[in-house]
């Protein structure tokens, strides 16, 4: 999988919720993507890339700090149209206790791309 395979509209299933993820070319990093995730009426920014078949997306709720990381791999036999992995939220600054547990996710490429 390469950057061009990530471009387009994806449906994300995360923690029992369905979210819309749109990825386009990153304007400054040639092999990376940048986009938005629609979550609960909010727009969250994402940037990422693929390295040796592993997807890494970093999510930011405020456009400054990483709020979560997506790590996944293409599902075998799905022609690059499905990615499965884990979403790991960052610990809230100033909060006590361990960071929240990772959550499994599935990304499915939407038709037309």
Tab-separated table of C-alpha atoms in Angstrom:
chain	number	residue	atom	x	y	z
A	1	UNK	CA	0.000	0.000	0.000
A	2	UNK	CA	1.203	3.493	-0.843
A	3	UNK	CA	0.047	7.055	-0.167
A	4	UNK	CA	-2.103	7.140	-3.316
A	5	UNK	CA	-4.105	4.151	-2.048
A	6	UNK	CA	-5.102	6.091	1.074
A	7	UNK	CA	-6.591	9.047	-0.814
A	8	UNK	CA	-10.347	9.362	-0.686
A	9	UNK	CA	-13.282	8.751	1.609
A	10	UNK	CA	-13.177	6.027	4.295
A	11	UNK	CA	-15.741	4.804	6.788
A	12	UNK	CA	-14.199	4.246	10.221
A	13	UNK	CA	-15.709	1.881	12.776
A	14	UNK	CA	-14.277	2.719	16.166
A	15	UNK	CA	-15.647	1.724	19.549
A	16	UNK	CA	-19.112	0.973	18.194
A	17	UNK	CA	-19.279	4.341	16.398
A	18	UNK	CA	-19.165	5.056	12.679
A	19	UNK	CA	-17.094	8.054	11.576
A	20	UNK	CA	-16.309	9.580	8.173
A	21	UNK	CA	-12.613	9.947	7.325
A	22	UNK	CA	-11.462	11.900	4.268
A	23	UNK	CA	-7.805	11.796	3.222
A	24	UNK	CA	-5.996	13.850	0.588
A	25	UNK	CA	-2.370	14.486	-0.306
A	26	UNK	CA	-0.338	16.292	2.346
A	27	UNK	CA	0.653	19.681	0.870
A	28	UNK	CA	4.170	19.607	2.333
A	29	UNK	CA	5.097	15.909	2.683
A	30	UNK	CA	5.021	14.071	-0.646
A	31	UNK	CA	4.376	10.534	0.623
A	32	UNK	CA	1.958	11.515	3.408
A	33	UNK	CA	-1.746	12.248	3.690
A	34	UNK	CA	-3.727	14.889	5.515
A	35	UNK	CA	-7.435	14.985	6.154
A	36	UNK	CA	-10.367	15.228	8.492
A	37	UNK	CA	-12.425	12.897	10.621
A	38	UNK	CA	-16.045	13.677	11.500
A	39	UNK	CA	-16.732	12.646	15.086
A	40	UNK	CA	-19.840	13.570	17.062
A	41	UNK	CA	-20.436	16.818	15.170
A	42	UNK	CA	-16.769	17.846	15.443
A	43	UNK	CA	-14.053	17.888	12.808
A	44	UNK	CA	-10.767	16.329	13.892
A	45	UNK	CA	-7.548	16.769	11.876
A	46	UNK	CA	-5.439	13.765	10.849
A	47	UNK	CA	-2.057	13.284	9.150
A	48	UNK	CA	-0.311	10.061	8.319
A	49	UNK	CA	1.520	7.738	6.011
A	50	UNK	CA	2.240	4.133	5.133
A	51	UNK	CA	5.632	2.620	5.895
A	52	UNK	CA	6.390	-1.011	4.985
A	53	UNK	CA	2.653	-1.726	4.757
A	54	UNK	CA	1.808	-0.232	8.161
A	55	UNK	CA	-0.598	2.703	8.339
A	56	UNK	CA	0.085	5.390	10.918
A	57	UNK	CA	-2.365	8.255	11.402
A	58	UNK	CA	-1.999	10.919	14.058
A	59	UNK	CA	-5.169	12.642	15.152
A	60	UNK	CA	-5.398	16.146	16.636
A	61	UNK	CA	-8.520	17.628	18.183
A	62	UNK	CA	-6.994	21.100	18.594
A	63	UNK	CA	-4.610	21.227	15.612
A	64	UNK	CA	-1.588	21.458	17.928
A	65	UNK	CA	-1.227	18.290	19.996
A	66	UNK	CA	-1.615	14.639	19.049
A	67	UNK	CA	-4.767	13.352	20.724
A	68	UNK	CA	-4.680	9.778	19.351
A	69	UNK	CA	-2.696	7.472	17.069
A	70	UNK	CA	-4.082	4.964	14.574
A	71	UNK	CA	-1.846	1.964	13.735
A	72	UNK	CA	-3.131	-0.543	11.215
A	73	UNK	CA	-2.452	-2.947	8.390
A	74	UNK	CA	-4.284	-3.736	5.176
A	75	UNK	CA	-6.666	-6.671	5.549
A	76	UNK	CA	-5.440	-9.539	3.376
A	77	UNK	CA	-7.701	-10.336	0.434
A	78	UNK	CA	-9.479	-6.947	0.508
A	79	UNK	CA	-7.447	-5.262	-2.273
A	80	UNK	CA	-6.356	-2.346	-0.083
A	81	UNK	CA	-9.939	-1.342	0.676
A	82	UNK	CA	-9.947	-2.380	4.338
A	83	UNK	CA	-7.491	-1.590	7.108
A	84	UNK	CA	-7.662	-3.002	10.644
A	85	UNK	CA	-5.724	-1.948	13.687
A	86	UNK	CA	-5.852	-0.103	16.993
A	87	UNK	CA	-6.654	3.471	17.906
A	88	UNK	CA	-4.743	4.659	20.961
A	89	UNK	CA	-5.823	7.865	22.690
A	90	UNK	CA	-3.128	9.964	24.318
A	91	UNK	CA	-3.297	10.583	28.049
A	92	UNK	CA	-4.949	13.904	28.889
A	93	UNK	CA	-2.334	16.413	30.102
A	94	UNK	CA	-2.595	16.825	33.869
A	95	UNK	CA	-4.725	13.705	34.315
A	96	UNK	CA	-3.652	11.094	36.816
A	97	UNK	CA	-3.640	7.383	36.146
A	98	UNK	CA	-2.816	5.347	33.054
A	99	UNK	CA	-3.646	6.391	29.498
A	100	UNK	CA	-6.953	5.058	28.128
A	101	UNK	CA	-6.808	1.560	26.609
A	102	UNK	CA	-6.397	1.115	22.830
A	103	UNK	CA	-9.578	0.453	20.814
A	104	UNK	CA	-9.799	-1.758	17.690
A	105	UNK	CA	-10.788	-0.016	14.449
A	106	UNK	CA	-11.742	-0.932	10.896
A	107	UNK	CA	-11.395	1.481	7.956
A	108	UNK	CA	-13.322	0.688	4.776
A	109	UNK	CA	-12.735	2.609	1.557
A	110	UNK	CA	-15.935	4.046	0.136
A	111	UNK	CA	-16.860	3.486	-3.523
A	112	UNK	CA	-16.129	6.118	-6.115
A	113	UNK	CA	-12.444	6.416	-5.264
